[in-house]
Amino acid sequence: MSENTKPDPGFNTRIIHSEYAAPDGFAAFPVGIHHASTVLFDNVAAMRERSWQDKSGYTYGLHGTPTSFTLEGRLAEIEHGEHCLLTPSGLAAITLVNMAFLQSGDHVLIPDNVYGPSRDQADWLARSFGVKVSYYHPLIGAGIAELIEENTRLIWVEAPGSVSMEVPDVPAICAAAHARGVLVALDNTWSAGIAFAAFEHGVDIIMQALTKYQSGGSDVLMGAVITRDVALNTRLQMAHMRLGFGVGMDDVYLVLRNLPTMQIRFNAHDQSARKIAAWLANRPEISKVLHPALPACPGHDIWQRDFTGAAGLFSVLFDAKYGEEQTDRFVDSLKLFKLGYSWGGAHSLCVPYRMQYMRSNWAESGILVRFNIGLEDTQDLIVDIEQALATLS
Ligand SMILES: *Cc1c(COP(=O)(O)O)cnc(C)c1O
């Protein structure tokens, strides 16, 4: 080897800097899975110029790749919004909203029927971070005006509450909030963004647990926060960056893969759940069916006014003569309905709740059991519930 000839690169260098590139021009329906921590720049000037905030380019994996931008874009479209940020879980989406819009000394209003871990987080914000937290009755409607204080910054709404199912008057709460310059954030997971047009009803910030119907596979944990207003989105982006909320692109892909069938699945869950809820309403063992589409559900009239469909998630109250031993036996006797948290997948689930530990004022008697109606044949699910009810007597 003469001194002027460059040595051949070694194996490691060659394999790392391989010159082969697949041809351009590939087209197919699936969105590509672009993994990245490092994102490359052509030169220093390009690196300094690139902004992660306006989404016109890519800077670092934490701020997104074409895969996550695509999911964010599609979720914003579903909700008729403009901006979307993905988070590692639905609960992380709630965290993102709280961190972006609350600071020490601020006041936040939260419905008493809120998703349990959200309540626990709010109590933590109160205990350790100097945020004042008040819980309001989910059916308060315009009466929320009386609870708004000088330092109220945010009102959370859940429509309906995902265990006790009260349907709140979202437009009335938004009108009262906006009259005082307060933001309204909605946990819109139950409607999947399909059955409730949140922005049209006045909401400022939508949160979704994509873990449910958007994924539909009982396999992914992910959340999203959607807005229309660029200033709100910028606040959220800053908090998102500071919290380091990245998502895995394989998981993003799984959600993208199931999104085209979401409305068809949602409608199938809805139809089956309404049949089962109506059947349960006629059973002597059940004192009340808490399904927003049935008249016994608190806020049913508001659901009729504001919603275009229902999820496959609803609850029942057993007759007060049955104790926990009996209702636990009911749940344990189910065969097709499995016992486990979360919902929105193909498999039916059933979970008993101890409402007295979850709510400030729980007035109902009778034990609450929640059903997630999956995609099994409706008649088979009814037969399963019927045989489990038979164990009560
Ligand atoms: C599941 C759920 C969440 C949280 O989603 P995770 O991805 O499990 O953290 C939030 N709100 C509601 C209404 C939910 O059902």
JSON list of N, CA and C in Angstrom, two decimals, residues 238-299:
[
{"chain": "A", "resi": 238, "resn": "MET", "atom": "N", "xyz": [-44.48, 23.79, 24.81]},
{"chain": "A", "resi": 238, "resn": "MET", "atom": "CA", "xyz": [-43.39, 24.08, 25.75]},
{"chain": "A", "resi": 238, "resn": "MET", "atom": "C", "xyz": [-43.39, 23.10, 26.91]},
{"chain": "A", "resi": 239, "resn": "ALA", "atom": "N", "xyz": [-44.58, 22.84, 27.45]},
{"chain": "A", "resi": 239, "resn": "ALA", "atom": "CA", "xyz": [-44.69, 21.89, 28.56]},
{"chain": "A", "resi": 239, "resn": "ALA", "atom": "C", "xyz": [-44.30, 20.48, 28.09]},
{"chain": "A", "resi": 240, "resn": "HIS", "atom": "N", "xyz": [-44.74, 20.14, 26.89]},
{"chain": "A", "resi": 240, "resn": "HIS", "atom": "CA", "xyz": [-44.45, 18.82, 26.29]},
{"chain": "A", "resi": 240, "resn": "HIS", "atom": "C", "xyz": [-42.94, 18.63, 26.17]},
{"chain": "A", "resi": 241, "resn": "MET", "atom": "N", "xyz": [-42.26, 19.66, 25.71]},
{"chain": "A", "resi": 241, "resn": "MET", "atom": "CA", "xyz": [-40.80, 19.60, 25.54]},
{"chain": "A", "resi": 241, "resn": "MET", "atom": "C", "xyz": [-40.12, 19.48, 26.91]},
{"chain": "A", "resi": 242, "resn": "ARG", "atom": "N", "xyz": [-40.59, 20.28, 27.87]},
{"chain": "A", "resi": 242, "resn": "ARG", "atom": "CA", "xyz": [-39.95, 20.27, 29.20]},
{"chain": "A", "resi": 242, "resn": "ARG", "atom": "C", "xyz": [-40.20, 18.97, 29.96]},
{"chain": "A", "resi": 243, "resn": "LEU", "atom": "N", "xyz": [-41.33, 18.36, 29.70]},
{"chain": "A", "resi": 243, "resn": "LEU", "atom": "CA", "xyz": [-41.64, 17.09, 30.37]},
{"chain": "A", "resi": 243, "resn": "LEU", "atom": "C", "xyz": [-40.97, 15.91, 29.68]},
{"chain": "A", "resi": 244, "resn": "GLY", "atom": "N", "xyz": [-40.52, 16.11, 28.45]},
{"chain": "A", "resi": 244, "resn": "GLY", "atom": "CA", "xyz": [-39.86, 15.02, 27.73]},
{"chain": "A", "resi": 244, "resn": "GLY", "atom": "C", "xyz": [-40.80, 13.90, 27.34]},
{"chain": "A", "resi": 245, "resn": "PHE", "atom": "N", "xyz": [-42.03, 14.27, 26.94]},
{"chain": "A", "resi": 245, "resn": "PHE", "atom": "CA", "xyz": [-43.06, 13.27, 26.63]},
{"chain": "A", "resi": 245, "resn": "PHE", "atom": "C", "xyz": [-42.89, 12.71, 25.22]},
{"chain": "A", "resi": 246, "resn": "GLY", "atom": "N", "xyz": [-42.03, 11.71, 25.05]},
{"chain": "A", "resi": 246, "resn": "GLY", "atom": "CA", "xyz": [-41.91, 11.06, 23.75]},
{"chain": "A", "resi": 246, "resn": "GLY", "atom": "C", "xyz": [-42.83, 9.86, 23.63]},
{"chain": "A", "resi": 247, "resn": "VAL", "atom": "N", "xyz": [-43.12, 9.45, 22.41]},
{"chain": "A", "resi": 247, "resn": "VAL", "atom": "CA", "xyz": [-43.90, 8.22, 22.17]},
{"chain": "A", "resi": 247, "resn": "VAL", "atom": "C", "xyz": [-43.12, 7.32, 21.22]},
{"chain": "A", "resi": 248, "resn": "GLY", "atom": "N", "xyz": [-43.31, 6.02, 21.33]},
{"chain": "A", "resi": 248, "resn": "GLY", "atom": "CA", "xyz": [-42.63, 5.07, 20.46]},
{"chain": "A", "resi": 248, "resn": "GLY", "atom": "C", "xyz": [-43.33, 4.98, 19.12]},
{"chain": "A", "resi": 249, "resn": "MET", "atom": "N", "xyz": [-42.56, 4.99, 18.04]},
{"chain": "A", "resi": 249, "resn": "MET", "atom": "CA", "xyz": [-43.16, 5.03, 16.70]},
{"chain": "A", "resi": 249, "resn": "MET", "atom": "C", "xyz": [-43.85, 3.72, 16.33]},
{"chain": "A", "resi": 250, "resn": "ASP", "atom": "N", "xyz": [-43.42, 2.60, 16.90]},
{"chain": "A", "resi": 250, "resn": "ASP", "atom": "CA", "xyz": [-44.14, 1.35, 16.64]},
{"chain": "A", "resi": 250, "resn": "ASP", "atom": "C", "xyz": [-45.55, 1.45, 17.21]},
{"chain": "A", "resi": 251, "resn": "ASP", "atom": "N", "xyz": [-45.67, 2.06, 18.39]},
{"chain": "A", "resi": 251, "resn": "ASP", "atom": "CA", "xyz": [-46.99, 2.25, 18.98]},
{"chain": "A", "resi": 251, "resn": "ASP", "atom": "C", "xyz": [-47.83, 3.23, 18.16]},
{"chain": "A", "resi": 252, "resn": "VAL", "atom": "N", "xyz": [-47.19, 4.29, 17.70]},
{"chain": "A", "resi": 252, "resn": "VAL", "atom": "CA", "xyz": [-47.90, 5.26, 16.85]},
{"chain": "A", "resi": 252, "resn": "VAL", "atom": "C", "xyz": [-48.45, 4.54, 15.62]},
{"chain": "A", "resi": 253, "resn": "TYR", "atom": "N", "xyz": [-47.63, 3.67, 15.06]},
{"chain": "A", "resi": 253, "resn": "TYR", "atom": "CA", "xyz": [-48.05, 2.93, 13.88]},
{"chain": "A", "resi": 253, "resn": "TYR", "atom": "C", "xyz": [-49.29, 2.07, 14.17]},
{"chain": "A", "resi": 254, "resn": "LEU", "atom": "N", "xyz": [-49.29, 1.42, 15.33]},
{"chain": "A", "resi": 254, "resn": "LEU", "atom": "CA", "xyz": [-50.44, 0.57, 15.68]},
{"chain": "A", "resi": 254, "resn": "LEU", "atom": "C", "xyz": [-51.73, 1.39, 15.74]},
{"chain": "A", "resi": 255, "resn": "VAL", "atom": "N", "xyz": [-51.64, 2.61, 16.26]},
{"chain": "A", "resi": 255, "resn": "VAL", "atom": "CA", "xyz": [-52.83, 3.46, 16.32]},
{"chain": "A", "resi": 255, "resn": "VAL", "atom": "C", "xyz": [-53.23, 3.88, 14.90]},
{"chain": "A", "resi": 256, "resn": "LEU", "atom": "N", "xyz": [-52.24, 4.28, 14.10]},
{"chain": "A", "resi": 256, "resn": "LEU", "atom": "CA", "xyz": [-52.54, 4.68, 12.71]},
{"chain": "A", "resi": 256, "resn": "LEU", "atom": "C", "xyz": [-53.22, 3.54, 11.95]},
{"chain": "A", "resi": 257, "resn": "ARG", "atom": "N", "xyz": [-52.76, 2.32, 12.23]},
{"chain": "A", "resi": 257, "resn": "ARG", "atom": "CA", "xyz": [-53.29, 1.15, 11.52]},
{"chain": "A", "resi": 257, "resn": "ARG", "atom": "C", "xyz": [-54.76, 0.92, 11.85]},
{"chain": "A", "resi": 258, "resn": "ASN", "atom": "N", "xyz": [-55.16, 1.23, 13.07]},
{"chain": "A", "resi": 258, "resn": "ASN", "atom": "CA", "xyz": [-56.54, 0.95, 13.48]},
{"chain": "A", "resi": 258, "resn": "ASN", "atom": "C", "xyz": [-57.48, 2.14, 13.31]},
{"chain": "A", "resi": 259, "resn": "LEU", "atom": "N", "xyz": [-56.94, 3.29, 13.01]},
{"chain": "A", "resi": 259, "resn": "LEU", "atom": "CA", "xyz": [-57.78, 4.50, 12.91]},
{"chain": "A", "resi": 259, "resn": "LEU", "atom": "C", "xyz": [-58.85, 4.41, 11.81]},
{"chain": "A", "resi": 260, "resn": "PRO", "atom": "N", "xyz": [-58.54, 3.85, 10.63]},
{"chain": "A", "resi": 260, "resn": "PRO", "atom": "CA", "xyz": [-59.57, 3.83, 9.57]},
{"chain": "A", "resi": 260, "resn": "PRO", "atom": "C", "xyz": [-60.82, 3.04, 9.95]},
{"chain": "A", "resi": 261, "resn": "THR", "atom": "N", "xyz": [-60.71, 2.08, 10.85]},
{"chain": "A", "resi": 261, "resn": "THR", "atom": "CA", "xyz": [-61.91, 1.31, 11.23]},
{"chain": "A", "resi": 261, "resn": "THR", "atom": "C", "xyz": [-62.54, 1.83, 12.52]},
{"chain": "A", "resi": 262, "resn": "MET", "atom": "N", "xyz": [-62.05, 2.94, 13.04]},
{"chain": "A", "resi": 262, "resn": "MET", "atom": "CA", "xyz": [-62.52, 3.37, 14.37]},
{"chain": "A", "resi": 262, "resn": "MET", "atom": "C", "xyz": [-64.02, 3.64, 14.40]},
{"chain": "A", "resi": 263, "resn": "GLN", "atom": "N", "xyz": [-64.52, 4.38, 13.42]},
{"chain": "A", "resi": 263, "resn": "GLN", "atom": "CA", "xyz": [-65.94, 4.74, 13.49]},
{"chain": "A", "resi": 263, "resn": "GLN", "atom": "C", "xyz": [-66.83, 3.50, 13.32]},
{"chain": "A", "resi": 264, "resn": "ILE", "atom": "N", "xyz": [-66.41, 2.58, 12.47]},
{"chain": "A", "resi": 264, "resn": "ILE", "atom": "CA", "xyz": [-67.19, 1.36, 12.26]},
{"chain": "A", "resi": 264, "resn": "ILE", "atom": "C", "xyz": [-67.18, 0.52, 13.54]},
{"chain": "A", "resi": 265, "resn": "ARG", "atom": "N", "xyz": [-66.02, 0.43, 14.19]},
{"chain": "A", "resi": 265, "resn": "ARG", "atom": "CA", "xyz": [-65.95, -0.29, 15.47]},
{"chain": "A", "resi": 265, "resn": "ARG", "atom": "C", "xyz": [-66.80, 0.41, 16.53]},
{"chain": "A", "resi": 266, "resn": "PHE", "atom": "N", "xyz": [-66.65, 1.74, 16.57]},
{"chain": "A", "resi": 266, "resn": "PHE", "atom": "CA", "xyz": [-67.39, 2.52, 17.58]},
{"chain": "A", "resi": 266, "resn": "PHE", "atom": "C", "xyz": [-68.90, 2.28, 17.44]},
{"chain": "A", "resi": 267, "resn": "ASN", "atom": "N", "xyz": [-69.39, 2.32, 16.22]},
{"chain": "A", "resi": 267, "resn": "ASN", "atom": "CA", "xyz": [-70.82, 2.11, 16.00]},
{"chain": "A", "resi": 267, "resn": "ASN", "atom": "C", "xyz": [-71.25, 0.70, 16.38]},
{"chain": "A", "resi": 268, "resn": "ALA", "atom": "N", "xyz": [-70.39, -0.27, 16.13]},
{"chain": "A", "resi": 268, "resn": "ALA", "atom": "CA", "xyz": [-70.71, -1.66, 16.49]},
{"chain": "A", "resi": 268, "resn": "ALA", "atom": "C", "xyz": [-70.75, -1.81, 18.02]},
{"chain": "A", "resi": 269, "resn": "HIS", "atom": "N", "xyz": [-69.78, -1.21, 18.72]},
{"chain": "A", "resi": 269, "resn": "HIS", "atom": "CA", "xyz": [-69.79, -1.22, 20.19]},
{"chain": "A", "resi": 269, "resn": "HIS", "atom": "C", "xyz": [-71.08, -0.57, 20.69]},
{"chain": "A", "resi": 270, "resn": "ASP", "atom": "N", "xyz": [-71.42, 0.56, 20.08]},
{"chain": "A", "resi": 270, "resn": "ASP", "atom": "CA", "xyz": [-72.59, 1.35, 20.50]},
{"chain": "A", "resi": 270, "resn": "ASP", "atom": "C", "xyz": [-73.87, 0.51, 20.36]},
{"chain": "A", "resi": 271, "resn": "GLN", "atom": "N", "xyz": [-74.07, -0.07, 19.19]},
{"chain": "A", "resi": 271, "resn": "GLN", "atom": "CA", "xyz": [-75.30, -0.84, 18.95]},
{"chain": "A", "resi": 271, "resn": "GLN", "atom": "C", "xyz": [-75.43, -2.00, 19.94]},
{"chain": "A", "resi": 272, "resn": "SER", "atom": "N", "xyz": [-74.34, -2.73, 20.12]},
{"chain": "A", "resi": 272, "resn": "SER", "atom": "CA", "xyz": [-74.37, -3.89, 21.00]},
{"chain": "A", "resi": 272, "resn": "SER", "atom": "C", "xyz": [-74.62, -3.44, 22.45]},
{"chain": "A", "resi": 273, "resn": "ALA", "atom": "N", "xyz": [-73.92, -2.38, 22.88]},
{"chain": "A", "resi": 273, "resn": "ALA", "atom": "CA", "xyz": [-74.06, -1.90, 24.25]},
{"chain": "A", "resi": 273, "resn": "ALA", "atom": "C", "xyz": [-75.48, -1.42, 24.53]},
{"chain": "A", "resi": 274, "resn": "ARG", "atom": "N", "xyz": [-76.10, -0.75, 23.55]},
{"chain": "A", "resi": 274, "resn": "ARG", "atom": "CA", "xyz": [-77.48, -0.28, 23.79]},
{"chain": "A", "resi": 274, "resn": "ARG", "atom": "C", "xyz": [-78.45, -1.43, 23.95]},
{"chain": "A", "resi": 275, "resn": "LYS", "atom": "N", "xyz": [-78.23, -2.50, 23.17]},
{"chain": "A", "resi": 275, "resn": "LYS", "atom": "CA", "xyz": [-79.12, -3.66, 23.31]},
{"chain": "A", "resi": 275, "resn": "LYS", "atom": "C", "xyz": [-78.94, -4.30, 24.69]},
{"chain": "A", "resi": 276, "resn": "ILE", "atom": "N", "xyz": [-77.70, -4.42, 25.11]},
{"chain": "A", "resi": 276, "resn": "ILE", "atom": "CA", "xyz": [-77.43, -5.07, 26.40]},
{"chain": "A", "resi": 276, "resn": "ILE", "atom": "C", "xyz": [-77.92, -4.19, 27.55]},
{"chain": "A", "resi": 277, "resn": "ALA", "atom": "N", "xyz": [-77.72, -2.89, 27.41]},
{"chain": "A", "resi": 277, "resn": "ALA", "atom": "CA", "xyz": [-78.18, -1.95, 28.45]},
{"chain": "A", "resi": 277, "resn": "ALA", "atom": "C", "xyz": [-79.70, -2.01, 28.57]},
{"chain": "A", "resi": 278, "resn": "ALA", "atom": "N", "xyz": [-80.40, -2.05, 27.45]},
{"chain": "A", "resi": 278, "resn": "ALA", "atom": "CA", "xyz": [-81.86, -2.12, 27.47]},
{"chain": "A", "resi": 278, "resn": "ALA", "atom": "C", "xyz": [-82.32, -3.43, 28.09]},
{"chain": "A", "resi": 279, "resn": "TRP", "atom": "N", "xyz": [-81.61, -4.51, 27.79]},
{"chain": "A", "resi": 279, "resn": "TRP", "atom": "CA", "xyz": [-81.95, -5.82, 28.37]},
{"chain": "A", "resi": 279, "resn": "TRP", "atom": "C", "xyz": [-81.75, -5.78, 29.89]},
{"chain": "A", "resi": 280, "resn": "LEU", "atom": "N", "xyz": [-80.64, -5.18, 30.32]},
{"chain": "A", "resi": 280, "resn": "LEU", "atom": "CA", "xyz": [-80.35, -5.10, 31.76]},
{"chain": "A", "resi": 280, "resn": "LEU", "atom": "C", "xyz": [-81.39, -4.25, 32.49]},
{"chain": "A", "resi": 281, "resn": "ALA", "atom": "N", "xyz": [-81.90, -3.22, 31.81]},
{"chain": "A", "resi": 281, "resn": "ALA", "atom": "CA", "xyz": [-82.88, -2.33, 32.44]},
{"chain": "A", "resi": 281, "resn": "ALA", "atom": "C", "xyz": [-84.15, -3.08, 32.82]},
{"chain": "A", "resi": 282, "resn": "ASN", "atom": "N", "xyz": [-84.41, -4.20, 32.17]},
{"chain": "A", "resi": 282, "resn": "ASN", "atom": "CA", "xyz": [-85.60, -5.00, 32.48]},
{"chain": "A", "resi": 282, "resn": "ASN", "atom": "C", "xyz": [-85.34, -6.13, 33.47]},
{"chain": "A", "resi": 283, "resn": "ARG", "atom": "N", "xyz": [-84.15, -6.21, 33.99]},
{"chain": "A", "resi": 283, "resn": "ARG", "atom": "CA", "xyz": [-83.83, -7.30, 34.92]},
{"chain": "A", "resi": 283, "resn": "ARG", "atom": "C", "xyz": [-84.13, -6.87, 36.35]},
{"chain": "A", "resi": 284, "resn": "PRO", "atom": "N", "xyz": [-84.75, -7.73, 37.15]},
{"chain": "A", "resi": 284, "resn": "PRO", "atom": "CA", "xyz": [-85.10, -7.37, 38.53]},
{"chain": "A", "resi": 284, "resn": "PRO", "atom": "C", "xyz": [-83.86, -7.15, 39.42]},
{"chain": "A", "resi": 285, "resn": "GLU", "atom": "N", "xyz": [-82.73, -7.78, 39.07]},
{"chain": "A", "resi": 285, "resn": "GLU", "atom": "CA", "xyz": [-81.52, -7.64, 39.90]},
{"chain": "A", "resi": 285, "resn": "GLU", "atom": "C", "xyz": [-80.90, -6.25, 39.79]},
{"chain": "A", "resi": 286, "resn": "ILE", "atom": "N", "xyz": [-81.25, -5.52, 38.71]},
{"chain": "A", "resi": 286, "resn": "ILE", "atom": "CA", "xyz": [-80.61, -4.23, 38.42]},
{"chain": "A", "resi": 286, "resn": "ILE", "atom": "C", "xyz": [-81.57, -3.10, 38.77]},
{"chain": "A", "resi": 287, "resn": "SER", "atom": "N", "xyz": [-81.10, -2.15, 39.60]},
{"chain": "A", "resi": 287, "resn": "SER", "atom": "CA", "xyz": [-82.00, -1.05, 39.96]},
{"chain": "A", "resi": 287, "resn": "SER", "atom": "C", "xyz": [-81.90, 0.11, 38.98]},
{"chain": "A", "resi": 288, "resn": "LYS", "atom": "N", "xyz": [-80.72, 0.29, 38.36]},
{"chain": "A", "resi": 288, "resn": "LYS", "atom": "CA", "xyz": [-80.57, 1.42, 37.44]},
{"chain": "A", "resi": 288, "resn": "LYS", "atom": "C", "xyz": [-79.49, 1.11, 36.41]},
{"chain": "A", "resi": 289, "resn": "VAL", "atom": "N", "xyz": [-79.77, 1.44, 35.17]},
{"chain": "A", "resi": 289, "resn": "VAL", "atom": "CA", "xyz": [-78.73, 1.31, 34.13]},
{"chain": "A", "resi": 289, "resn": "VAL", "atom": "C", "xyz": [-78.23, 2.71, 33.82]},
{"chain": "A", "resi": 290, "resn": "LEU", "atom": "N", "xyz": [-76.93, 2.91, 34.04]},
{"chain": "A", "resi": 290, "resn": "LEU", "atom": "CA", "xyz": [-76.32, 4.22, 33.82]},
{"chain": "A", "resi": 290, "resn": "LEU", "atom": "C", "xyz": [-75.68, 4.23, 32.43]},
{"chain": "A", "resi": 291, "resn": "HIS", "atom": "N", "xyz": [-76.54, 4.33, 31.43]},
{"chain": "A", "resi": 291, "resn": "HIS", "atom": "CA", "xyz": [-76.09, 4.44, 30.04]},
{"chain": "A", "resi": 291, "resn": "HIS", "atom": "C", "xyz": [-76.68, 5.74, 29.50]},
{"chain": "A", "resi": 292, "resn": "PRO", "atom": "N", "xyz": [-75.84, 6.67, 29.03]},
{"chain": "A", "resi": 292, "resn": "PRO", "atom": "CA", "xyz": [-76.35, 7.99, 28.63]},
{"chain": "A", "resi": 292, "resn": "PRO", "atom": "C", "xyz": [-77.54, 7.96, 27.67]},
{"chain": "A", "resi": 293, "resn": "ALA", "atom": "N", "xyz": [-77.69, 6.89, 26.89]},
{"chain": "A", "resi": 293, "resn": "ALA", "atom": "CA", "xyz": [-78.80, 6.83, 25.94]},
{"chain": "A", "resi": 293, "resn": "ALA", "atom": "C", "xyz": [-80.09, 6.33, 26.59]},
{"chain": "A", "resi": 294, "resn": "LEU", "atom": "N", "xyz": [-80.03, 5.96, 27.87]},
{"chain": "A", "resi": 294, "resn": "LEU", "atom": "CA", "xyz": [-81.24, 5.50, 28.56]},
{"chain": "A", "resi": 294, "resn": "LEU", "atom": "C", "xyz": [-81.71, 6.57, 29.56]},
{"chain": "A", "resi": 295, "resn": "PRO", "atom": "N", "xyz": [-83.03, 6.72, 29.72]},
{"chain": "A", "resi": 295, "resn": "PRO", "atom": "CA", "xyz": [-83.58, 7.83, 30.52]},
{"chain": "A", "resi": 295, "resn": "PRO", "atom": "C", "xyz": [-83.13, 7.83, 31.98]},
{"chain": "A", "resi": 296, "resn": "ALA", "atom": "N", "xyz": [-82.76, 6.67, 32.55]},
{"chain": "A", "resi": 296, "resn": "ALA", "atom": "CA", "xyz": [-82.38, 6.63, 33.97]},
{"chain": "A", "resi": 296, "resn": "ALA", "atom": "C", "xyz": [-81.02, 7.27, 34.23]},
{"chain": "A", "resi": 297, "resn": "CYS", "atom": "N", "xyz": [-80.25, 7.51, 33.17]},
{"chain": "A", "resi": 297, "resn": "CYS", "atom": "CA", "xyz": [-78.89, 8.04, 33.35]},
{"chain": "A", "resi": 297, "resn": "CYS", "atom": "C", "xyz": [-78.94, 9.55, 33.59]},
{"chain": "A", "resi": 298, "resn": "PRO", "atom": "N", "xyz": [-78.31, 10.03, 34.69]},
{"chain": "A", "resi": 298, "resn": "PRO", "atom": "CA", "xyz": [-78.32, 11.48, 34.94]},
{"chain": "A", "resi": 298, "resn": "PRO", "atom": "C", "xyz": [-77.65, 12.23, 33.77]},
{"chain": "A", "resi": 299, "resn": "GLY", "atom": "N", "xyz": [-78.38, 13.20, 33.22]},
{"chain": "A", "resi": 299, "resn": "GLY", "atom": "CA", "xyz": [-77.86, 13.95, 32.08]},
{"chain": "A", "resi": 299, "resn": "GLY", "atom": "C", "xyz": [-78.26, 13.36, 30.74]}
]
